[in-house]
């Protein structure tokens, strides 16, 4: 069988959940026994979102091979349980960078370099790249942005060309739109969808299926009307009704026959019916928890839903694993002070101090760590959160009031967190952090080894600073143990307080690898400790 390509575009509004629809369809195809991956094409000019503030674009997700990517790749991995890579996220920036570099090398000598065909050729080359590895039966491609945006036009044009170049049965196009509900008129409105599809068709792309995001069920008449005006078959208009959990969406899409429409259009025979039994076990636990805990998430981006996406999803997975609902109390680190900390963290069963960069909210994170340490509240610090538990310990246990991270106090007399040696040479910001998966060796008796159930692990990183090993002896004597090291460089990756019920700081990002079917042991452990409290 040839590799099959499914393109997913969006219209009417952004944030309709294209990533979730792509992930859900991919999940259904995967559970039918197909090898599936999803890639995202983002129309912005940054090479990657690594240099974007989370306020702009939500969390920056990191892959095994160290790509800083769009957060939708997190959904792809969580739904499919399959790793993505650098090749799974392409931006306009990457496309132009390649084309312009080639132009300077003389690859187009004598020619005018143009959007069509040079930029669109490069887009198409990248769209087909993963398919050429032979590792996948189906590649889903999500086009970021909304149809009609000036910057997404070359991507839509590339899809148009591929629709003609690929055999008809190897290519499918899905358009996701919004059907707004006007409460005054008590009516669902199809006009924005009609216009969006018109715009798509003006660009030469004909959708095979229209997925309508809606708050109320679509009647058969409404579906027929959309089909009529949007030039698709009546059975090919399906609804994506607001779901109680994103993890319910694959089941909803199956009920709407989206996977069946896909295998029929793509002429995939010998397919099984999807086997969603494992997924349903998870969903069932998620829907009917018998207990509840509240965990504080302390960070400076808490006002934005998507800024800590993977952490919040990891709590969902860990909650289900513990038969427990995890309520996350979002605590703004800038608001946490020695005076307010008792009130802001009153009654929480656990505390997670989030990753981050720069000075804003740092003192609040340190206050939160102190509160967790002194009150015996289960604690997990991730990346900057780990670094702040080292600073807190230096200040309040070792008595070094001037201890700090060199990230914000390069001249501190006690730089307990210092810049990694390899980072001192870097002047360029984009893609130069310590990124991606590295091995870590855990001390056999540690809490971490106990939670993972083994001593050799691998986790993903994204940082420039590290625990300053010069101080390691002093920390260990006073009770903070380094229980995880990089086997090659000796870099401290995990710190713990063995005298505390549950206190662990990790330099890496466990949240990136948590999935419904494989909840992360550190999150499962934190929730369990919170329950036991
Ligand atoms: N700012 C810190 C560093 O660069 C932590 C980064 C993070 O939390 N991802 O080391």
Short mmCIF file of N, CA, C and O and ligand atoms in Angstrom, two decimals, residues 355-358 382-385 387 407 433 462-466 507 509, ligand 1:
data_model
loop_
_atom_site.label_atom_id
_atom_site.label_comp_id
_atom_site.label_asym_id
_atom_site.label_seq_id
_atom_site.Cartn_x
_atom_site.Cartn_y
_atom_site.Cartn_z
N UNK A 355 8.46 25.05 35.21
CA UNK A 355 9.63 25.53 34.46
C UNK A 355 9.47 27.00 34.09
O UNK A 355 8.39 27.56 34.24
N UNK A 356 10.53 27.59 33.60
CA UNK A 356 10.44 28.97 33.16
C UNK A 356 11.79 29.60 32.93
O UNK A 356 12.83 28.96 33.10
N UNK A 357 11.75 30.86 32.54
CA UNK A 357 12.98 31.59 32.22
C UNK A 357 12.88 32.99 32.81
O UNK A 357 11.80 33.55 32.89
N UNK A 358 14.01 33.54 33.21
CA UNK A 358 14.05 34.93 33.62
C UNK A 358 13.60 35.14 35.06
O UNK A 358 13.24 34.22 35.78
N UNK A 382 10.11 21.23 38.52
CA UNK A 382 10.54 20.86 37.17
C UNK A 382 11.42 21.96 36.60
O UNK A 382 11.01 23.13 36.53
N UNK A 383 12.60 21.60 36.18
CA UNK A 383 13.55 22.49 35.51
C UNK A 383 13.80 23.74 36.35
O UNK A 383 14.46 23.65 37.37
N UNK A 384 13.25 24.90 35.98
CA UNK A 384 13.44 26.08 36.83
C UNK A 384 12.89 25.80 38.24
O UNK A 384 13.42 26.30 39.22
N UNK A 385 11.85 25.00 38.33
CA UNK A 385 11.29 24.62 39.63
C UNK A 385 12.30 23.85 40.47
O UNK A 385 12.39 24.01 41.70
N UNK A 387 15.59 24.11 39.99
CA UNK A 387 16.67 25.06 40.29
C UNK A 387 16.29 25.94 41.49
O UNK A 387 17.12 26.25 42.33
N UNK A 407 21.51 32.70 36.25
CA UNK A 407 20.64 33.21 35.18
C UNK A 407 20.18 34.63 35.49
O UNK A 407 20.05 35.45 34.60
N UNK A 433 19.82 25.66 23.39
CA UNK A 433 19.81 25.14 24.76
C UNK A 433 20.22 23.68 24.77
O UNK A 433 20.40 23.06 23.71
N UNK A 462 15.45 21.03 28.41
CA UNK A 462 15.43 22.33 27.71
C UNK A 462 15.94 23.38 28.68
O UNK A 462 15.18 24.01 29.39
N UNK A 463 17.22 23.55 28.76
CA UNK A 463 17.78 24.51 29.73
C UNK A 463 19.21 24.90 29.37
O UNK A 463 19.87 24.24 28.57
N UNK A 464 19.67 26.00 30.03
CA UNK A 464 21.06 26.44 29.88
C UNK A 464 21.83 26.36 31.20
O UNK A 464 23.04 26.42 31.22
N UNK A 465 21.09 26.26 32.32
CA UNK A 465 21.74 26.32 33.63
C UNK A 465 21.65 24.97 34.32
O UNK A 465 20.83 24.13 33.96
N UNK A 466 22.52 24.78 35.31
CA UNK A 466 22.57 23.48 35.97
C UNK A 466 22.94 23.66 37.44
O UNK A 466 23.39 24.72 37.86
N UNK A 507 15.77 18.27 36.76
CA UNK A 507 16.25 19.22 35.77
C UNK A 507 15.57 19.00 34.41
O UNK A 507 15.47 19.90 33.59
N UNK A 509 12.21 17.47 31.91
CA UNK A 509 10.76 17.72 31.81
C UNK A 509 10.00 16.40 31.70
O UNK A 509 9.75 15.94 30.58
N1 LIG B 1 15.79 29.05 32.83
C1 LIG B 1 16.34 27.81 33.27
C2 LIG B 1 17.50 27.36 32.42
O1 LIG B 1 17.64 27.81 31.31
C3 LIG B 1 15.28 26.74 33.35
C4 LIG B 1 14.68 26.41 32.02
C5 LIG B 1 13.36 25.67 32.11
O2 LIG B 1 12.69 25.70 33.14
N2 LIG B 1 12.97 25.02 31.04
O3 LIG B 1 18.28 26.54 32.82
#
